[in-house]
Each structure stands twice: as C-alpha cells, then as structure tokens.
mmCIF file of C-alpha atoms in Angstrom:
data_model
loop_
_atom_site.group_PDB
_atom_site.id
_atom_site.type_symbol
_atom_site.label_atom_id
_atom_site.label_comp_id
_atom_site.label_asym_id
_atom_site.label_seq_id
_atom_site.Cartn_x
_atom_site.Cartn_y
_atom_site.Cartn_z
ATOM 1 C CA UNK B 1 0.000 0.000 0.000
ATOM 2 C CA UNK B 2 2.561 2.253 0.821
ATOM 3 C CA UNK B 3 4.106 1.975 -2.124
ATOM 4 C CA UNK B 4 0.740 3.619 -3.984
ATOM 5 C CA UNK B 5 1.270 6.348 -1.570
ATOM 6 C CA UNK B 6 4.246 7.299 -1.774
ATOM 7 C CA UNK B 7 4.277 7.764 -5.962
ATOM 8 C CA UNK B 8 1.741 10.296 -4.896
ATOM 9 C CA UNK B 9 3.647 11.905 -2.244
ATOM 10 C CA UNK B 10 4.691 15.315 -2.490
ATOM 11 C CA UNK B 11 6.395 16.062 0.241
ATOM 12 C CA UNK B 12 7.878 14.309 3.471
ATOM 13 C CA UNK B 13 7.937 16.760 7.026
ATOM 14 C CA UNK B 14 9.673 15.473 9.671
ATOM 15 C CA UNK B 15 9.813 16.539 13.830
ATOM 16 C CA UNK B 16 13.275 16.879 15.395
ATOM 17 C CA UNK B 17 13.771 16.911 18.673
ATOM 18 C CA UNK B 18 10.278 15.203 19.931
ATOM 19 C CA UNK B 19 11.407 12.622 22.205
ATOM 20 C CA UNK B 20 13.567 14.340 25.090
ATOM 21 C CA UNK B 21 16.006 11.199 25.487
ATOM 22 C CA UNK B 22 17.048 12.017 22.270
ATOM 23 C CA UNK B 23 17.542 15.647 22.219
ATOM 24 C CA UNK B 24 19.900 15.217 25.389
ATOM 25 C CA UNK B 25 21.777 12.364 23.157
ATOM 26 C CA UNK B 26 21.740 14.528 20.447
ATOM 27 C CA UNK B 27 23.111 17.840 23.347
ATOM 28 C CA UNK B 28 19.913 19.903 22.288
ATOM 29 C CA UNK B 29 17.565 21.616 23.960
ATOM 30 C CA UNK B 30 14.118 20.651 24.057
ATOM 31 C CA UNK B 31 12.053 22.589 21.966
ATOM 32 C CA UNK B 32 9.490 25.097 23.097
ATOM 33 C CA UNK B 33 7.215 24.585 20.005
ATOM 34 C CA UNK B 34 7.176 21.703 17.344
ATOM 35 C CA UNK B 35 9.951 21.771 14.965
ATOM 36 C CA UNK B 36 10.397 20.153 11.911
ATOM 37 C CA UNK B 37 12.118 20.008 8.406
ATOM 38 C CA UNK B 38 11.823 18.385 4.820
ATOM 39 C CA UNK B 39 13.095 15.700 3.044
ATOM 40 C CA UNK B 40 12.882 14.781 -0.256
ATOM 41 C CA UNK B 41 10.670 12.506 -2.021
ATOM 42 C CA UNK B 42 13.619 10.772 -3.341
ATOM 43 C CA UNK B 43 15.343 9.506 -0.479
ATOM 44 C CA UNK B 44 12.216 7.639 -0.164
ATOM 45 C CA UNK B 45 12.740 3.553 -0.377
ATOM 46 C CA UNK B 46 9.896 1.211 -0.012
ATOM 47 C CA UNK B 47 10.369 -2.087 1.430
ATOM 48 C CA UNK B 48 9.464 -5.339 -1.334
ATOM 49 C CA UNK B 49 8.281 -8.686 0.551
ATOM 50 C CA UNK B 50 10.666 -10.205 -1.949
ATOM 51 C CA UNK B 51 13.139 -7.986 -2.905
ATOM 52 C CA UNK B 52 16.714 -7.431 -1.260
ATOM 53 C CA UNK B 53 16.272 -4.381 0.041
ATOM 54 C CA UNK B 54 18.983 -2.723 -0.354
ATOM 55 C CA UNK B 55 20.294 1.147 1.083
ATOM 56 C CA UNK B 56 23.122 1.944 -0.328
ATOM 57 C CA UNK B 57 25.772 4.036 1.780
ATOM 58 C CA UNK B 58 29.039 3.010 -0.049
ATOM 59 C CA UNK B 59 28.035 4.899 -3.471
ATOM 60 C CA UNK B 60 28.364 8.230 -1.136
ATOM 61 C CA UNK B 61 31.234 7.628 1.186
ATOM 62 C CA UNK B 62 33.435 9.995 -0.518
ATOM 63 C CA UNK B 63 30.561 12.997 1.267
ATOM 64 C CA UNK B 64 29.872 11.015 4.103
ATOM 65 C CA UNK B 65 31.854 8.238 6.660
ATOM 66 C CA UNK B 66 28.718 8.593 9.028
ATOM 67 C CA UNK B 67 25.494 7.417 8.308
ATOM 68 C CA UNK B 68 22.984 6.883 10.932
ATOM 69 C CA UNK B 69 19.647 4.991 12.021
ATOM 70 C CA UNK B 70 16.709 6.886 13.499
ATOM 71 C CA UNK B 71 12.924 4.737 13.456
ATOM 72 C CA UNK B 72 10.346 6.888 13.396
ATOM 73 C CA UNK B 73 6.527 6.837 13.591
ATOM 74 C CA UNK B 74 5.145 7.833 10.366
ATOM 75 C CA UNK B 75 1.499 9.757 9.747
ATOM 76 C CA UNK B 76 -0.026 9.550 5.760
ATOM 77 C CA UNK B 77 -2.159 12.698 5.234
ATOM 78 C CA UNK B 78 -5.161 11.287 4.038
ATOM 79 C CA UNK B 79 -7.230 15.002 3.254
ATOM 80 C CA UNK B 80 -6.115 18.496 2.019
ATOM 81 C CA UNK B 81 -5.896 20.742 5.069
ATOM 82 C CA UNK B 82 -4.420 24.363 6.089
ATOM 83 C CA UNK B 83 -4.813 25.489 9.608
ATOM 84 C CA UNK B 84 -5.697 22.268 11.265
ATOM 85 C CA UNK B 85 -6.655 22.181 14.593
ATOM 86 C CA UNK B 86 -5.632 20.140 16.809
ATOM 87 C CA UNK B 87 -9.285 18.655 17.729
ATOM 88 C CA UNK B 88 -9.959 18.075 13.987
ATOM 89 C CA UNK B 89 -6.563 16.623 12.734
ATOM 90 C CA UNK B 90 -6.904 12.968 12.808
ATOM 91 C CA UNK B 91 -9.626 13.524 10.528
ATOM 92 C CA UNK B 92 -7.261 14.449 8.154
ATOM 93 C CA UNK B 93 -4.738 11.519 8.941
ATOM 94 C CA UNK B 94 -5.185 8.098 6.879
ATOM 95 C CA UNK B 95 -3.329 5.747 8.763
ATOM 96 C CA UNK B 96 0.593 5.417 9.808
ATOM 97 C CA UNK B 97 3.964 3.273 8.943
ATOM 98 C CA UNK B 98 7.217 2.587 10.161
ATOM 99 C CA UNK B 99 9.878 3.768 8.614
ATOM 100 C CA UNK B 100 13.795 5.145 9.037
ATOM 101 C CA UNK B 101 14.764 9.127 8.659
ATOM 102 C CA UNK B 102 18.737 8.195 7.981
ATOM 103 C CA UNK B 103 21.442 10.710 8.615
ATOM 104 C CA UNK B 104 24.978 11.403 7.591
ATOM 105 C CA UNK B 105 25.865 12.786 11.099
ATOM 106 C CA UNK B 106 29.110 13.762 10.216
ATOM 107 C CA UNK B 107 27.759 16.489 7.557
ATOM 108 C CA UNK B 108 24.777 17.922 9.558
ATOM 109 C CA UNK B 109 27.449 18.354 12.476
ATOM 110 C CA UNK B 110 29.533 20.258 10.236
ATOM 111 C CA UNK B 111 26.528 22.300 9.063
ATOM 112 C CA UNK B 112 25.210 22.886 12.419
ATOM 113 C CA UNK B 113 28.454 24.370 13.630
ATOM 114 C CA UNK B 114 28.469 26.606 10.630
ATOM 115 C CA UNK B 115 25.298 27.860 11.211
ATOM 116 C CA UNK B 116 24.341 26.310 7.747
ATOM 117 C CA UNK B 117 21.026 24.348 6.830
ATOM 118 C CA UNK B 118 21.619 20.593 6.725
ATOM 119 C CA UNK B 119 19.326 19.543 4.560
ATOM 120 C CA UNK B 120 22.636 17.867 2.565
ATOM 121 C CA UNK B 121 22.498 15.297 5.763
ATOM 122 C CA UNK B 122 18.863 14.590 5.214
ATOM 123 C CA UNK B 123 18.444 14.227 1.737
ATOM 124 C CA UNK B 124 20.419 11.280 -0.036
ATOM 125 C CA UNK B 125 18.594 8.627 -2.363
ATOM 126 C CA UNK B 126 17.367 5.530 -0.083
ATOM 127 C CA UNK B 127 17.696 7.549 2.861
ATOM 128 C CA UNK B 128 13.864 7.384 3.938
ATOM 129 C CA UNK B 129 13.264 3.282 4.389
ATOM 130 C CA UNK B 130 9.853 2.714 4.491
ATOM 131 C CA UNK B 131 7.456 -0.451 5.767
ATOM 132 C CA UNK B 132 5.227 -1.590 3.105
ATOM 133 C CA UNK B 133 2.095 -1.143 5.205
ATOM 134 C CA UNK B 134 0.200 1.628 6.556
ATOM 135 C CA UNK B 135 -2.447 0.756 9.347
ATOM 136 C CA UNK B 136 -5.372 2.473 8.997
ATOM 137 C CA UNK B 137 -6.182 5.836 11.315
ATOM 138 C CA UNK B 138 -9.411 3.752 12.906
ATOM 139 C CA UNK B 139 -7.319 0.825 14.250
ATOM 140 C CA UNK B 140 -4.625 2.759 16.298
ATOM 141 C CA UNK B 141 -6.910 6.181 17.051
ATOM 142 C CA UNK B 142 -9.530 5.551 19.944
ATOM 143 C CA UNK B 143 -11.386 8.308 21.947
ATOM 144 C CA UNK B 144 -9.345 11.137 19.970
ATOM 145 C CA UNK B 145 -5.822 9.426 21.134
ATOM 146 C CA UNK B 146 -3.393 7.837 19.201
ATOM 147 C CA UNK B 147 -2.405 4.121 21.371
ATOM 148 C CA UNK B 148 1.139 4.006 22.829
ATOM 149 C CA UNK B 149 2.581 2.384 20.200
ATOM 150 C CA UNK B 150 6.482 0.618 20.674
ATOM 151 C CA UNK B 151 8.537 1.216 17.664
ATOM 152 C CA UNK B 152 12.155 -0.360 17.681
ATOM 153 C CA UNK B 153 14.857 -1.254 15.504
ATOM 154 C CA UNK B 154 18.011 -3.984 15.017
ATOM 155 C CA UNK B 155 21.144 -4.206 13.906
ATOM 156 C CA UNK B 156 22.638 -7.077 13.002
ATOM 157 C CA UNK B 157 20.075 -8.658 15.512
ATOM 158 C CA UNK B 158 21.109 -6.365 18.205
ATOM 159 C CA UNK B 159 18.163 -4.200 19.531
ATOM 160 C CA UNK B 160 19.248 -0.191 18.925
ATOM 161 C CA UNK B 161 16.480 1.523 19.699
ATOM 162 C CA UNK B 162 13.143 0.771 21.692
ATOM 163 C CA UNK B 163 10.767 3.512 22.053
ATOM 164 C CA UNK B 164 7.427 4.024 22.736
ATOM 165 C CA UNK B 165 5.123 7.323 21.322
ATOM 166 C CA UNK B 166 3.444 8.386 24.444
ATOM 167 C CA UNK B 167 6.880 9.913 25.025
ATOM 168 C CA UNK B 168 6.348 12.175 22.075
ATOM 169 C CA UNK B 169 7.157 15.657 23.175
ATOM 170 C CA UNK B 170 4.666 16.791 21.014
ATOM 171 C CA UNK B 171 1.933 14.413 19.463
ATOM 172 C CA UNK B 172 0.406 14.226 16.473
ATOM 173 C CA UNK B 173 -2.538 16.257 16.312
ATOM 174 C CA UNK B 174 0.086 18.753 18.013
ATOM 175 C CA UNK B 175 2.509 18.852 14.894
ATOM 176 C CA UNK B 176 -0.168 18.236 12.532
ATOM 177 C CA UNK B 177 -1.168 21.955 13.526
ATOM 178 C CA UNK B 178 2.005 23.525 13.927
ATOM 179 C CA UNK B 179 2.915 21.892 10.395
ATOM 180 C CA UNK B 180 -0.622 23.066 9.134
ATOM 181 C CA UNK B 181 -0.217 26.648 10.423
ATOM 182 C CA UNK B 182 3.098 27.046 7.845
ATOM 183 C CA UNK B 183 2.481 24.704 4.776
ATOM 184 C CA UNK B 184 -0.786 23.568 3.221
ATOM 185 C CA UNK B 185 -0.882 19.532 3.910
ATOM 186 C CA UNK B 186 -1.745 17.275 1.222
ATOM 187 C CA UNK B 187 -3.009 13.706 0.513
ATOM 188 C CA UNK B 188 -0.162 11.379 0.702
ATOM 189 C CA UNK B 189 2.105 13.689 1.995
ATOM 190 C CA UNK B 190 4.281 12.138 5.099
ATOM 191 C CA UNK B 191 5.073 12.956 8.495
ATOM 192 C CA UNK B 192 8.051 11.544 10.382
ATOM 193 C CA UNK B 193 7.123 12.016 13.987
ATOM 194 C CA UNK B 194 10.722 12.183 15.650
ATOM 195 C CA UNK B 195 12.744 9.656 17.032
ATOM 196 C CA UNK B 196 13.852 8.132 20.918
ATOM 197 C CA UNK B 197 16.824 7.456 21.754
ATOM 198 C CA UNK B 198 19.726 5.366 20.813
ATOM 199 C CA UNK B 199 20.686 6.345 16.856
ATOM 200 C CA UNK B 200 24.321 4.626 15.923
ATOM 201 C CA UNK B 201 26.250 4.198 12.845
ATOM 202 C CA UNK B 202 25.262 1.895 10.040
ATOM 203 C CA UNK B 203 27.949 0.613 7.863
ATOM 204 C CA UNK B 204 27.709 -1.808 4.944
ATOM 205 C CA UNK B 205 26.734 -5.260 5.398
ATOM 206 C CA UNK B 206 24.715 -4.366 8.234
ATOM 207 C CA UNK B 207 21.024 -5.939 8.289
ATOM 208 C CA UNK B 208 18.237 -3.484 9.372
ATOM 209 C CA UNK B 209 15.459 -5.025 11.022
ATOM 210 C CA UNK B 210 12.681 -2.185 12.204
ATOM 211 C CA UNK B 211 9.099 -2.186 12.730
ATOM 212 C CA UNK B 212 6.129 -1.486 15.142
ATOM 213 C CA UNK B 213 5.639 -4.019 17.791
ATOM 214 C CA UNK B 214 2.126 -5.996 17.419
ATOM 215 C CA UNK B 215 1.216 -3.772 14.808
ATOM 216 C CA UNK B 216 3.638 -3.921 11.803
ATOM 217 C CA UNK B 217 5.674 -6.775 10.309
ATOM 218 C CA UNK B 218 9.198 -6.184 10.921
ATOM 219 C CA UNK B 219 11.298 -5.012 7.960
ATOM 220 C CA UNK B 220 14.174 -6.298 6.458
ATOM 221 C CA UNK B 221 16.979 -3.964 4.589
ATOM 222 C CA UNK B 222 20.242 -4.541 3.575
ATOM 223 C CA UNK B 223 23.010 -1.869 3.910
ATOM 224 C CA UNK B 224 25.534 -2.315 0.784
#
C-alpha cells in the first residue's frame, strides 16, 4: 500500500527533537514549540516482501563516513488541510507506517556548527526506508488518542532503539497543527514524527530489522 502512496507523495515533514532522550543524546535543547524540516521525495525507499532491500551508503562515502539509524513513527495525510486544529486533525490523517529518517551525522554536524542548513544530511537517495504497510487511522486512534505504540529497531540482531510514542514531546494532532499553520498539507504527503533514543552508525553489510511491535511486520533492509 505504501508503495501507492508514496508515488503520490509530495512532500515528506519530519519533527526533530520530539522525544527528550534524544535531544539530550543529540546535546539539544528541548524545543518550546514543534519543529520540523523536509526531506525529499527521493530519499524515499519502499520495502518489497521479496526484494533485497537494499540502502546503499558506499556509493556516497566519498561525502559522508557517518550514516545513521533513526525509526520513526510515520502519519499519511489522508485530506487536504491548512490550519488544522488540533481537535480536527486525525480527521485528516489516513493511517501510519514505520519507517527510518537516515542521517549522515558527520555532515549535519559540520553544518550545524556553521550555522548552515543541513538539509545535505537529510536528503540522499534511499535515505527514507519505508514499511510496506500503513495501518489504517481507525485501528490505532480511539477516543481522539493515538495508542502508545512501541517502535524499535536492530542491527545485526542487536536491539538499537526501543521507544514508545506516548513519550512524544509533542503528538500528532500537536505537529499536525504547527505543520498546518506554515504549509498547506496534502493527501499522501508524510510525516516523520521524531525519534527516541539510541541512533548509531550503520555501515555496509549491516542488516536493518525495524518495525512497530504488534502492529507492523518487521522489515528487512540490507546496507551495501
């Protein structure tokens, strides 16, 4: 399904900073509002049942030596909105994924401490892995709340990150109107809702294994 989607997707908005763990990994503050910033629809990958999977990292090592792993919660826009509020924006959300918001550390270091936008960090081909699946709005949303989902990923079998969304700084229908109040939102397009704690280094030959516990099948990719 996601794979429909995301030929129609125009534009991919991600939080940083929403889980506090992270921003004190990451030495941030955390923020007083939602923030967020684009990628492209390029870096979008979607994960084949029966294909290999593959991200590749080696292609670009001569711009980046640092790639890294951050699982996120993602949101499909499933109607046209500007000025959402928050009491009316899951009606405007279709349903949510699973999916990875990679990122050459090592360049959006160098553009933080330059004062320069890192969007270069952000934006490489197969740097948006995404779960074939999206679960529909009406199986997760109950009473106006999204559930306390646990989203996680491996490495090489080795758990890297475990972390649940009730400890979203900000939750969705939260971003969905801070979003809302600066860009129009559009069917299809994405939101990556931040990430917890524990992003590392990915290198090639390393097996990514993410999903959404009890919810999602877990998905394979192959770093080459």
């Amino acid at each position: 399904m996601m794979q429909t989607i995301t030929a129609r997707t125009r534009k991919i908005v991600c939080l940083l900073k929403n889980y506090e763990a992270h921003a004190k990994e990451m030495q941030g503050a955390v923020p007083s509002s939602p923030e967020f910033f684009l990628k492209p629809t390029t870096s979008i990958v979607v994960h084949e049942k029966d294909g290999k999977n593959p991200i590749h990292i080696s292609s670009i090592s001569h711009l980046t030596q640092d790639v890294h792993h951050e699982v996120e919660l993602g949101v499909v826009i499933g109607k046209r909105g500007k000025n959402i509020s928050q009491q009316d924006a899951f009606s405007h959300v279709k349903g949510f994924f699973v999916a990875l918001d990679l990122t050459a550390r090592d360049l959006q270091n160098k553009a933080k401490k330059n004062g320069k936008p890192w969007t270069v960090a952000k934006g490489f081909d197969d740097f948006c892995p995404i779960g074939s699946e999206m679960i529909e709005s009406t199986n997760l949303v109950q009473d106006g709340k999204l559930k306390n989902l646990t989203i996680f990923i491996k490495i090489n079998g080795q758990v890297k990150q475990r972390g649940f969304t009730n400890d979203m700084i900000y939750n969705v229908p939260q971003a969905i109107e801070a979003i809302s109040q600066v860009m129009t939102l559009e069917e299809d397009d994405l939101i990556l809702t931040g990430t917890p704690e524990g992003v590392s280094q990915i290198n090639s030959g390393d097996v990514l294994e993410f999903g959404v516990e009890d919810v999602t099948p877990t998905y394979q990719f192959n770093v080459v």
